[in-house]
Coordinates of C-alpha atoms in Angstrom, one line a residue:
X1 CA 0.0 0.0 0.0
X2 CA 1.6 3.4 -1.5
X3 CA 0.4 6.5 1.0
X4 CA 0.4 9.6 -1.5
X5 CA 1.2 13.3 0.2
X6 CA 0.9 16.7 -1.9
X7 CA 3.7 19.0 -1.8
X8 CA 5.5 21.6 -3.8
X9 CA 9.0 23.0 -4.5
X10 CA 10.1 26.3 -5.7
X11 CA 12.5 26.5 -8.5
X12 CA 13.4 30.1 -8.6
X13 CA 9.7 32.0 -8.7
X14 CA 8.3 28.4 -10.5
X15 CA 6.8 26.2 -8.1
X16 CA 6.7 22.8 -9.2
X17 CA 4.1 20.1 -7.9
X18 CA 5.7 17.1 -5.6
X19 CA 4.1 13.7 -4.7
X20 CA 5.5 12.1 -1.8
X21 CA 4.7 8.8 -2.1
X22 CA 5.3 6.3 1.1
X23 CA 5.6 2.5 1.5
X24 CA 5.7 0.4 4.0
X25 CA 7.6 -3.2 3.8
X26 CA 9.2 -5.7 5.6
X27 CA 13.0 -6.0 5.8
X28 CA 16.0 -4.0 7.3
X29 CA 14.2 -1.1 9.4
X30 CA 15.4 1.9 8.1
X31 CA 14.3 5.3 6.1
X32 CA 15.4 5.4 2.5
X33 CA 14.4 8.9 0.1
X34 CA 14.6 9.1 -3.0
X35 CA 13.8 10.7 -6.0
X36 CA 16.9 13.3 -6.9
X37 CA 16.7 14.4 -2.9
X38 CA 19.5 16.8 -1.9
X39 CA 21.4 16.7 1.6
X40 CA 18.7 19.0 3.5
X41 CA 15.9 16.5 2.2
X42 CA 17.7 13.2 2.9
X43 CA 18.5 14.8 6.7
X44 CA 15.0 15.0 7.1
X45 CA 15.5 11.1 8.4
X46 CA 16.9 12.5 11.7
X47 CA 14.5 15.0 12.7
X48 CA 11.6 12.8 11.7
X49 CA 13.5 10.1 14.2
X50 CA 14.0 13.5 16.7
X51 CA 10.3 14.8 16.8
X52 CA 8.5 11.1 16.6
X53 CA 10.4 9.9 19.7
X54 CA 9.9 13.3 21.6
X55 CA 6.6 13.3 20.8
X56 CA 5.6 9.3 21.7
X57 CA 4.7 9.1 18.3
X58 CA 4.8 5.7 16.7
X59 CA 7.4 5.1 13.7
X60 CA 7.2 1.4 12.3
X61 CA 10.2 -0.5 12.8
X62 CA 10.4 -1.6 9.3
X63 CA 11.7 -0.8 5.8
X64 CA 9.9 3.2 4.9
X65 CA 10.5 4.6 1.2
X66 CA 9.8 8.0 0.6
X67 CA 9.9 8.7 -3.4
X68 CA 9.5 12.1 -4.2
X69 CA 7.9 12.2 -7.9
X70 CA 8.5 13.3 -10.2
X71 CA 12.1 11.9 -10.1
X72 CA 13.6 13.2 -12.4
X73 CA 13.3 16.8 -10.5
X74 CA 16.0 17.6 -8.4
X75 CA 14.5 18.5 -4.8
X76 CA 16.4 20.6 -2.1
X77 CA 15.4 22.2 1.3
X78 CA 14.1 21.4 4.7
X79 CA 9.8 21.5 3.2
X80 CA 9.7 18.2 2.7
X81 CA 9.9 16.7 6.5
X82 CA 5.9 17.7 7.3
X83 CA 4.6 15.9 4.3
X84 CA 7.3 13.1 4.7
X85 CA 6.6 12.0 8.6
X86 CA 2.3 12.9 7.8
X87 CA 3.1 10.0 5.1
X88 CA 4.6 7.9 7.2
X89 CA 1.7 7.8 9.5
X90 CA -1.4 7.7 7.4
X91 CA 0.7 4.5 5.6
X92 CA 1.1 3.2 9.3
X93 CA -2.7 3.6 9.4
X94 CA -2.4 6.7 11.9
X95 CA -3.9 8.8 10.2
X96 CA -7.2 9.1 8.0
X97 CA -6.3 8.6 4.7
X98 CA -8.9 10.4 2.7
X99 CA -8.7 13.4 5.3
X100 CA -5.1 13.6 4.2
X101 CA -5.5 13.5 1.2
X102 CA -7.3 16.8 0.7
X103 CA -4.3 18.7 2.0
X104 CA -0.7 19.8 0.6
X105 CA 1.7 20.5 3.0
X106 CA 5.1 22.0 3.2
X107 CA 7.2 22.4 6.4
X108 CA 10.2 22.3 8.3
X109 CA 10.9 19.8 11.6
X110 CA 12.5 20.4 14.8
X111 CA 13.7 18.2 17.0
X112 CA 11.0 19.2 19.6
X113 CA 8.4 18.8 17.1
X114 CA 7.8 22.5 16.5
X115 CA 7.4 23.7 12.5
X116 CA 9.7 26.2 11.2
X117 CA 9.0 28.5 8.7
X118 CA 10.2 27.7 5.2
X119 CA 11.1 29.8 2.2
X120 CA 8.9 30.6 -0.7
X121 CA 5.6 30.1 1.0
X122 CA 3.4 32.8 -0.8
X123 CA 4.2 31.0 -4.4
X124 CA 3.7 27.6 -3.0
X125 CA 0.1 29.1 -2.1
X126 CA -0.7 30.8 -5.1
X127 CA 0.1 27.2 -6.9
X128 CA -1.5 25.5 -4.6
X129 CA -4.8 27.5 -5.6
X130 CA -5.4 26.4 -8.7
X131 CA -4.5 22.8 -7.8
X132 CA -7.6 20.7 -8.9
X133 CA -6.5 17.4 -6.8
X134 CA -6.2 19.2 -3.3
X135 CA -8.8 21.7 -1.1
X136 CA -6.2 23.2 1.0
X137 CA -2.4 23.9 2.2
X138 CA -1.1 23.4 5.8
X139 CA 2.2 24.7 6.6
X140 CA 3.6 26.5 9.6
X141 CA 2.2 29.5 11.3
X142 CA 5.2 31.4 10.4
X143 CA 4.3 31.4 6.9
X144 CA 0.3 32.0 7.1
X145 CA 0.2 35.5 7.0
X146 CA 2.7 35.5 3.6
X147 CA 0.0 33.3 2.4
X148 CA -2.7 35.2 2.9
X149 CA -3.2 36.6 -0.7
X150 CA -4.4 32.9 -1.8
X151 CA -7.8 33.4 -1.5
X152 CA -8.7 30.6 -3.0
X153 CA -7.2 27.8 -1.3
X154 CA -7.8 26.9 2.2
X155 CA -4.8 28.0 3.8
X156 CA -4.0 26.6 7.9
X157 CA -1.4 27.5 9.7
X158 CA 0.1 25.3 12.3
X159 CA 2.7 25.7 15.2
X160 CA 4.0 22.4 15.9
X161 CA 3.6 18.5 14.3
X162 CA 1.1 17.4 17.1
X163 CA -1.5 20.3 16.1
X164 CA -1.4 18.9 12.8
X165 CA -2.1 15.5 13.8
X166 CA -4.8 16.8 15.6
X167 CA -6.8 18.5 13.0
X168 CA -6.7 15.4 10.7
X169 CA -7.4 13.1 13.3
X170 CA -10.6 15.8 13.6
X171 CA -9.9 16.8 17.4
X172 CA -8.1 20.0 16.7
X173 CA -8.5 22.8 14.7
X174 CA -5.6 25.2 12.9
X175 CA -5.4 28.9 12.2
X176 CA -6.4 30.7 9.3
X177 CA -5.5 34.2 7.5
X178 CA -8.9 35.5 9.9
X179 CA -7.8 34.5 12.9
X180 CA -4.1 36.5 12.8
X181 CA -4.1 40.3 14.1
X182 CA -3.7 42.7 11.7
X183 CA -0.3 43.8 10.9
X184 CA 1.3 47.1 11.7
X185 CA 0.5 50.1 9.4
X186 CA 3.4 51.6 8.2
X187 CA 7.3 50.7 7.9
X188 CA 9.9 51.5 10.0
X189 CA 12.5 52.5 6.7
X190 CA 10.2 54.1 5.1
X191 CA 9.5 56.4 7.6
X192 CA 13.1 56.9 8.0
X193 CA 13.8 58.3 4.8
X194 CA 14.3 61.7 3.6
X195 CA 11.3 64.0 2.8
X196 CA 12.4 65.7 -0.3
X197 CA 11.3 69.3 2.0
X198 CA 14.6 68.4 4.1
X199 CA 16.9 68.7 1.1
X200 CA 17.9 72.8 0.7
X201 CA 18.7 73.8 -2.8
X202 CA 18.6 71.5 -5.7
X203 CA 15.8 72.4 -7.5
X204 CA 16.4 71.0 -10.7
X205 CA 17.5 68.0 -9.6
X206 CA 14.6 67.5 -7.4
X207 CA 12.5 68.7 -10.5
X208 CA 14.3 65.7 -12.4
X209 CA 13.4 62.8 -10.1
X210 CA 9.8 63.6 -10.0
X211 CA 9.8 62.9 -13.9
X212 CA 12.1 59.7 -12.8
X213 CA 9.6 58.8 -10.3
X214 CA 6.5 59.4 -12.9
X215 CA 7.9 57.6 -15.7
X216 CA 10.1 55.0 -14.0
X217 CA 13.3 55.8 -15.9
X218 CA 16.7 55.1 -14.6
X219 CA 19.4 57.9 -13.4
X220 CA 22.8 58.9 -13.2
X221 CA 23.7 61.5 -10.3
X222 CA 27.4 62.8 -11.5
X223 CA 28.6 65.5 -8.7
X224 CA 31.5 66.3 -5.9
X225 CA 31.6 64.4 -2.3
X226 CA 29.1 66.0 -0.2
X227 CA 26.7 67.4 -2.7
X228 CA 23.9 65.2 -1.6
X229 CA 23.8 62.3 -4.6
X230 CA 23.1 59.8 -1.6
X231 CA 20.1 61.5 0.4
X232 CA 19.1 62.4 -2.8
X233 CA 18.6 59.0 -3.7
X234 CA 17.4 57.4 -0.4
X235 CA 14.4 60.5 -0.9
X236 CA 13.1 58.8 -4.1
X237 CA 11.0 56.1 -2.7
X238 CA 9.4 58.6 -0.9
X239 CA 8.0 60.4 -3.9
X240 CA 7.0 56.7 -5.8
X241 CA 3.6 55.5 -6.0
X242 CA 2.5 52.9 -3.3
X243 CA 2.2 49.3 -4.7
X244 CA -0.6 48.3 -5.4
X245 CA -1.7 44.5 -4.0
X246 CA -0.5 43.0 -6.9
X247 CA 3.2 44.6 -6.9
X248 CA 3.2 43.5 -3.5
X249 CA 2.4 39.9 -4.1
X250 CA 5.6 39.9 -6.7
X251 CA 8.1 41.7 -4.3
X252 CA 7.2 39.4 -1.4
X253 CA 7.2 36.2 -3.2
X254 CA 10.7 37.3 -4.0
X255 CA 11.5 38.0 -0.7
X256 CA 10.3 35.0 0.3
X257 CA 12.2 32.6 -2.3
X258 CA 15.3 34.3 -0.8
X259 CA 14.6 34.0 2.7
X260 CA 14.4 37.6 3.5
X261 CA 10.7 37.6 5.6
X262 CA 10.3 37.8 9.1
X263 CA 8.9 35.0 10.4
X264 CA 5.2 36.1 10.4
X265 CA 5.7 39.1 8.1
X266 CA 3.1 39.5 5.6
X267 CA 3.0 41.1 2.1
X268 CA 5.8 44.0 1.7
X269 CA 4.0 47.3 1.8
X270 CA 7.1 49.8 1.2
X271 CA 9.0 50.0 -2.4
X272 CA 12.2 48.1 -2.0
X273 CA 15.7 50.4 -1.7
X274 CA 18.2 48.2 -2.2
X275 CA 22.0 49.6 -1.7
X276 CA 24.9 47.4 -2.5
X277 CA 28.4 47.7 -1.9
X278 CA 30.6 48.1 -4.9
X279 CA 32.3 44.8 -4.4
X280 CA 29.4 42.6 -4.6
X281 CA 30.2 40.0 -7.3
X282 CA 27.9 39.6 -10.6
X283 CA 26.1 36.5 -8.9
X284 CA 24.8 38.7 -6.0
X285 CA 24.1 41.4 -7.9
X286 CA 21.8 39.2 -10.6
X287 CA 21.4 36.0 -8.7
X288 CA 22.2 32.5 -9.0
X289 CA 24.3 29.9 -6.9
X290 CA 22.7 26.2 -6.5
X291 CA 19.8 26.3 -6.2
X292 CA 19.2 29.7 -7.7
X293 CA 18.5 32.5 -5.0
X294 CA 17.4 36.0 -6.0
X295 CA 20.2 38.7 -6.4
X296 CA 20.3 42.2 -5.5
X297 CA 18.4 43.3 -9.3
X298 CA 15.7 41.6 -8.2
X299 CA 15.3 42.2 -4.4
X300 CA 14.9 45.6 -5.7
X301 CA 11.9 44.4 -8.1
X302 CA 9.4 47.1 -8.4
X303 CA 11.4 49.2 -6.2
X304 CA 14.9 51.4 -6.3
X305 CA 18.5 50.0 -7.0
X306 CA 20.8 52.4 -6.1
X307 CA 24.5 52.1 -6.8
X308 CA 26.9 54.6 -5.2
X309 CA 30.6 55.1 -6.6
X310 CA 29.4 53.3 -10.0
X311 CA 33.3 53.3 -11.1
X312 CA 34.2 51.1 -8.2
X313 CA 32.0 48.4 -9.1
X314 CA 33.9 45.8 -11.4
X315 CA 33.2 45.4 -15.2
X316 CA 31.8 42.1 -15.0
X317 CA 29.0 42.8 -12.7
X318 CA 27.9 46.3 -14.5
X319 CA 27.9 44.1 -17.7
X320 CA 25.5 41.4 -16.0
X321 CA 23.1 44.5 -15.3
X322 CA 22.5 45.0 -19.3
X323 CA 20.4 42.2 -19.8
X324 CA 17.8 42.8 -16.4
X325 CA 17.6 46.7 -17.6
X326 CA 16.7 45.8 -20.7
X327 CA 14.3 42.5 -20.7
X328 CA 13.1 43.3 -16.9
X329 CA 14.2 39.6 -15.7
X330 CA 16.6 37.1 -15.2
X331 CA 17.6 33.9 -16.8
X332 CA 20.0 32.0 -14.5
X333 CA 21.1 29.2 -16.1
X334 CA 22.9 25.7 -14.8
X335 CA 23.4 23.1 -15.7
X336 CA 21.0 21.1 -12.9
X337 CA 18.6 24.6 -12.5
X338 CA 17.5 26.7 -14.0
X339 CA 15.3 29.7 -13.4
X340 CA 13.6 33.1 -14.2
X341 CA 13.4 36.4 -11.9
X342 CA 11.8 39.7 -11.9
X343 CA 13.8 42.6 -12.4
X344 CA 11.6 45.6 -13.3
X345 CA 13.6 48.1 -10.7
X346 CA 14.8 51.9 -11.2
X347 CA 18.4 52.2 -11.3
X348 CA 19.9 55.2 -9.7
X349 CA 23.6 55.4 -10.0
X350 CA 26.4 57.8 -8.3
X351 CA 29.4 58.5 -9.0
X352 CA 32.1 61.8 -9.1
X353 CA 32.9 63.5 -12.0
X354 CA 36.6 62.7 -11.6
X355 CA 39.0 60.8 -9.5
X356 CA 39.5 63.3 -6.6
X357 CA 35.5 64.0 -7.1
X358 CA 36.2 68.1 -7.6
X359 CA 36.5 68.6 -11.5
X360 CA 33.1 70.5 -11.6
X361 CA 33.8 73.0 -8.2
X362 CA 35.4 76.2 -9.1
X363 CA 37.5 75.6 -5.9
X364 CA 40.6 74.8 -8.0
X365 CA 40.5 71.8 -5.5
X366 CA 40.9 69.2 -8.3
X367 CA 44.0 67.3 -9.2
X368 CA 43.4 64.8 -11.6
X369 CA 45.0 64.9 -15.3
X370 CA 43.1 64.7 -18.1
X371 CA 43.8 60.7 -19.0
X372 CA 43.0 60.2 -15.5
X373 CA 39.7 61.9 -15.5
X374 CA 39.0 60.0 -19.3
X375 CA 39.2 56.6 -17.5
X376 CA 37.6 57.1 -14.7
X377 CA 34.7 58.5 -16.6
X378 CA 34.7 55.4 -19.1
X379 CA 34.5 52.4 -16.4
X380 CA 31.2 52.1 -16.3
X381 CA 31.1 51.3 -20.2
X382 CA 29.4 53.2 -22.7
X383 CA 26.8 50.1 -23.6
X384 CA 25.8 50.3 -19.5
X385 CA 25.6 54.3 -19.3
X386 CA 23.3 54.0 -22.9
X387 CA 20.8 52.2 -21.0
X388 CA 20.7 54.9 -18.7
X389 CA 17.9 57.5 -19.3
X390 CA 18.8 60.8 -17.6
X391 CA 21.9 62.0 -16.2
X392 CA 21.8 64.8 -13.8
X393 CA 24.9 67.1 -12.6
X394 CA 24.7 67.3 -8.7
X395 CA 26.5 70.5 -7.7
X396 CA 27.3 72.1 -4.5
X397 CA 24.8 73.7 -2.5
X398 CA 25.8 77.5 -1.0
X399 CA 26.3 77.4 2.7
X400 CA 24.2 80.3 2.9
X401 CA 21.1 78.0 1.3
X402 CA 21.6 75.8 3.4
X403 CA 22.1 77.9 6.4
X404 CA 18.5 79.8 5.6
X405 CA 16.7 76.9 4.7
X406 CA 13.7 78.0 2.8
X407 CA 10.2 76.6 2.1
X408 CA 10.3 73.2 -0.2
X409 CA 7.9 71.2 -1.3
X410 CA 7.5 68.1 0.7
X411 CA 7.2 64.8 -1.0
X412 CA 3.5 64.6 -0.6
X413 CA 2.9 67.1 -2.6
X414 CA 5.4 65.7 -5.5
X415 CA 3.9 62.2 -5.2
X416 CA 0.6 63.4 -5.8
X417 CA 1.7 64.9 -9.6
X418 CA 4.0 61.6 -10.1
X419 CA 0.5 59.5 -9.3
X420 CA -1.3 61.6 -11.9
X421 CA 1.4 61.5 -14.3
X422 CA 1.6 57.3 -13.9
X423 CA -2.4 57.2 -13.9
X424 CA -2.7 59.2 -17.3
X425 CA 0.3 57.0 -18.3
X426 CA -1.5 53.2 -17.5
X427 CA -4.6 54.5 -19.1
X428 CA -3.0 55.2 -22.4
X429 CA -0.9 52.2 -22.4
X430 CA -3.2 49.5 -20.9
X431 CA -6.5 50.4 -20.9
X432 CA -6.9 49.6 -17.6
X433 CA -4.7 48.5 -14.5
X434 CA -2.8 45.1 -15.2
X435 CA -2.3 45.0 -11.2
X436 CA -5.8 45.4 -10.5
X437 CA -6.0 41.8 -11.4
X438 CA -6.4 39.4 -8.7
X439 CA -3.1 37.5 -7.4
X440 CA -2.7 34.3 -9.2
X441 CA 0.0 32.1 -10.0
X442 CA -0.4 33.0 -13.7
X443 CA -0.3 36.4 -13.1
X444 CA 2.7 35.6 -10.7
X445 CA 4.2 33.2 -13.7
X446 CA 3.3 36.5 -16.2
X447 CA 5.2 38.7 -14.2
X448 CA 8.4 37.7 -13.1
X449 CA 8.8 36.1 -16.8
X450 CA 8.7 40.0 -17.9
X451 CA 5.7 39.3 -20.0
X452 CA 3.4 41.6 -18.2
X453 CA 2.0 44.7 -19.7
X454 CA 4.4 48.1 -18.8
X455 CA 3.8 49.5 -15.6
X456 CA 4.7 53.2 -16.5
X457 CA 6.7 54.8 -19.5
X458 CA 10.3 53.3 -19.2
X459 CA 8.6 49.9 -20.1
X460 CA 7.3 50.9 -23.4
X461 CA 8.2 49.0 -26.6
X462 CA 8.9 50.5 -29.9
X463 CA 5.5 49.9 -31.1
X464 CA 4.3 51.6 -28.2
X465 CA 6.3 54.3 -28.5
X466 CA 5.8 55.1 -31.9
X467 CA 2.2 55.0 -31.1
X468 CA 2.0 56.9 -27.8
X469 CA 4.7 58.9 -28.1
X470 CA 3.5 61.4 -31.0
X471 CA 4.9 65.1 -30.8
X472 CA 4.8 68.2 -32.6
X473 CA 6.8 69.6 -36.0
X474 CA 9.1 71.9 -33.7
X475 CA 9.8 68.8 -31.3
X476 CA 10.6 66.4 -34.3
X477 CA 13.0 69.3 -35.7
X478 CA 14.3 69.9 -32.6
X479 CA 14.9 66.3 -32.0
X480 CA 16.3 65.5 -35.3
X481 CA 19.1 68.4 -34.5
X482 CA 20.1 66.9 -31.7
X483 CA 20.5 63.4 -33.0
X484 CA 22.8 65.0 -35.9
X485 CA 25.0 66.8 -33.1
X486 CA 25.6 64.9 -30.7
X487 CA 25.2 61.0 -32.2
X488 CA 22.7 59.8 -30.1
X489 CA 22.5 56.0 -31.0
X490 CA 18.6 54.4 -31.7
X491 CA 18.6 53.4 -28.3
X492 CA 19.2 56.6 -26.8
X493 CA 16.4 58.5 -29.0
X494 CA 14.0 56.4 -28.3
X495 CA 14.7 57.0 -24.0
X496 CA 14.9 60.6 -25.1
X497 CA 11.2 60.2 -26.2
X498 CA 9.9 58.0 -23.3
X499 CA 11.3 60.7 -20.8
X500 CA 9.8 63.5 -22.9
X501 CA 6.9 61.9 -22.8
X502 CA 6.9 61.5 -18.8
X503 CA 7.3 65.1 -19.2
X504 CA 4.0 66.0 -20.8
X505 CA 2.0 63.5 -18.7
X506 CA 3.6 65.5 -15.9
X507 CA 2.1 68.2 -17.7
X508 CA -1.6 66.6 -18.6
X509 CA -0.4 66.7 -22.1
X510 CA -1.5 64.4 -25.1
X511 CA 1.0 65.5 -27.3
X512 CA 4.8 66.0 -26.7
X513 CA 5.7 69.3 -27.3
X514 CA 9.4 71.0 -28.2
X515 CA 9.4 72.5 -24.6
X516 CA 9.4 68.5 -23.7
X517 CA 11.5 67.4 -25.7
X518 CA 14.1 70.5 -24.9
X519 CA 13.9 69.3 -20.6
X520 CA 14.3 66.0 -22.2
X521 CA 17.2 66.6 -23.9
X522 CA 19.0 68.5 -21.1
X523 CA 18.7 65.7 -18.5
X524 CA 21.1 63.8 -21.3
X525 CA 23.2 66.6 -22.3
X526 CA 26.2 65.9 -19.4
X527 CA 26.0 62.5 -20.6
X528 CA 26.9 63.9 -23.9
X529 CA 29.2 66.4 -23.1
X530 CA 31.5 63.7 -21.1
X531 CA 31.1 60.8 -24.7

């Protein structure tokens, strides 16, 4: 008799449908798994051994084979010991058998018997959904709340292996997404962030990242140590839209595959603002290892990458960063795995204008050479610095200004134009919001594959670009001179004409005008001065 428990496994945002299958048979008493079944799987033995003795729960002394199918599917983590020792005792006639085969189940084992949480619950739940053969997923109650958004599975949280047993057996019930408190509002980061009123001076810059923030384009903040490139970049976020329930479901999920959720978080609410160092290797900057975790291009899905002193970073890992800017995922892959993730994130980059960082001050404070100043400006590579839509000059601010202070805008008020500019913006290109969809695995599948609709105005495709973006005679002349003087390649037109067209949505305008596609223009010009 072959016991036969539903279960899942995450391949880098895929989840992938596992039947562990149990049998019972005379002979050397032992626990064999098979089935492809990596170290963490096969170690399962002993903390099945562990919990049942703790517990006074009855193992059979004989031969148990656990065959996880399909076979041919290499398996790896600590999920698989719920599912495995539930097996063992509905095949041991413990158990109800047509009770337990209603449920999937995922879950980690402690010695004592207590569930741990395990990573990439909110997928396994979404998959789980739309599973015809099953009515519900158990896993532990540090993973319920993540799971929440599958509305329509039955999702139970439970604490330990005996409350389990209990609700199959019928004498215990588990938790539910209703029976958690509500989480916290707010985040503690976000709330730590600049407000874009606490930066004096800078007005054009600040005028620059609200047309960032509206059309989601990526930027390039050249200027001297000290001028404010960093707290200029840790204020964007606060200016972004707020994700909507569907962009939260994709950056959790993420979050989740790599093992970055509190035990007993729920969905992400905040944009992510990821920060690496410069000497993070090309693996953690786009993902990858064995099995395939998330890298820092897509822990910043949906949210901001920023990457101060750009020139320090080595060649190899700015040249990985082409392919996510571009396609808006990640193909890792191996030669056992291999796996897709989202990567639909604004870049902002840093860096100084020379070596010593004071070639733009008129302090006379610079002491770099010419040749010096050439290379330094060339390492991040002109394919990289192509992809980049705007680049900004970050100078100074007077002592006096900020000495004075002065009213600003707060970022309120700017978010409130960047909303209007993005809604304008998802009406034209979708017809109606893409995220407004419910949270399903397809969607999920859609999404992180990079097939989704565009979200804002960096995302759009040529087609949609020569459709959307239609402009005026004096814009198209004005264009056309700057293409001839300054040798802007295809690529670089065409972000010329999303940004310009940020601009007029900024503006409530249907049609790109020369005034556009002048402000346009200017946010690439130091770009062009330094080629």
């Amino acid at each position: 008799m072959v016991e036969t428990i539903a279960s899942a496994v995450v391949i880098g945002l895929s989840v992938k449908r596992v039947r562990v299958e149990v049998s019972i048979t005379r002979g050397t008493p032992m626990i064999q798994i098979v089935g492809l079944a990596e170290s963490a799987v096969r170690e399962g033995r002993e903390r099945i051994r562990a919990a049942a003795a703790q517990l006074g729960l009855h193992v059979p002394g004989l031969r148990i084979t656990v065959n996880l199918a399909p076979a041919d599917l290499r398996k790896g983590g600590a999920a698989f010991d719920l599912p495995i020792i539930v097996g063992i005792l509905t095949a041991a006639r413990e158990l109800p058998g047509d009770v337990v085969a209603r449920y999937a189940m995922v879950g980690e084992l402690g010695l004592d018997g207590q569930l741990r949480s395990v990573r990439g619950a909110l997928p396994i739940a979404l998959h789980t959904a739309r599973a015809s053969d099953v009515t519900g997923l158990i896993l532990p109650l540090g993973n319920l709340r993540e799971a929440r958004p599958a509305a329509k599975c039955e999702v139970l949280g439970a604490r330990c292996l005996t409350d389990v047993l209990g609700f199959l057996r019928g004498t215990a019930r588990l938790a539910g997404p209703d029976d958690l408190p509500e989480p916290d509002e707010g985040d503690p980061d976000e709330r730590r962030r600049p407000d874009m009123a606490d930066i004096r001076g800078q007005v054009r810059v600040k005028r620059a990242l609200e047309v960032v923030a509206a059309g989601g384009h990526n930027v390039l903040l050249r200027g001297a140590p000290g001028a404010g490139k960093t707290t200029l970049a840790h204020s964007l976020p606060s200016i972004l839209p707020p994700m909507t329930t569907a962009e939260a479901v994709e950056v959790t999920a993420v979050h989740s595959v790599a093992g970055r959720l509190a035990d007993g978080g729920g969905l992400l609410s905040a944009r992510p603002f990821r920060s690496p160092h410069h000497t993070i290797s090309e693996v953690g900057l786009v993902g990858g290892g064995v099995p395939p975790r998330p890298g820092e291009v897509s822990l910043s899905h949906r949210g901001v990458l920023f990457l101060d002193e750009l020139p320090e970073f080595s060649r190899r890992a700015l040249d990985v960063l082409r392919q996510p800017l571009e396609e808006g995922a990640v193909h890792v892959v191996r030669a056992r795995y291999a796996a897709t993730f989202p990567s639909r994130f604004l870049l902002v980059a840093a860096m100084n204008p020379c070596p010593c960082g004071y070639l733009t001050e008129d302090t006379g404070r610079c002491i770099c050479d010419r040749n010096a100043i050439r290379r330094y400006q060339r390492r991040p590579g002109g394919p990289l610095l192509d992809r980049i839509d705007m680049s900004l000059e970050v100078s100074s601010v007077p002592w006096r200004d900020l000495r004075d202070g002065g009213t600003s805008e707060n970022s309120s008020a700017v978010r409130k134009r960047v909303l209007a500019a993005r809604s304008m913006a998802a009406r034209r290109l979708q017809d109606a919001d893409p995220h407004a969809r419910p949270a399903t695995a397809e969607c999920l599948e859609e999404w992180h594959s990079g097939r989704g609709p565009p979200a804002c105005n960096a995302d759009m495709n040529l087609r949609q670009i020569r459709r959307w973006c239609r402009r005026s005679t004096r814009a198209e002349h004005l264009l056309g001179k700057a293409v001839d003087r300054f040798g802007l390649s295809a690529r670089a037109y065409y972000r010329v004409l999303k940004v310009a067209r940020t601009i007029a949505d900024l503006g409530s305008r249907d049609r790109i005008t020369s005034d556009d596609v002048a402000e346009a223009l200017q946010y690439r010009l130091p770009d062009m001065r330094s080629g």
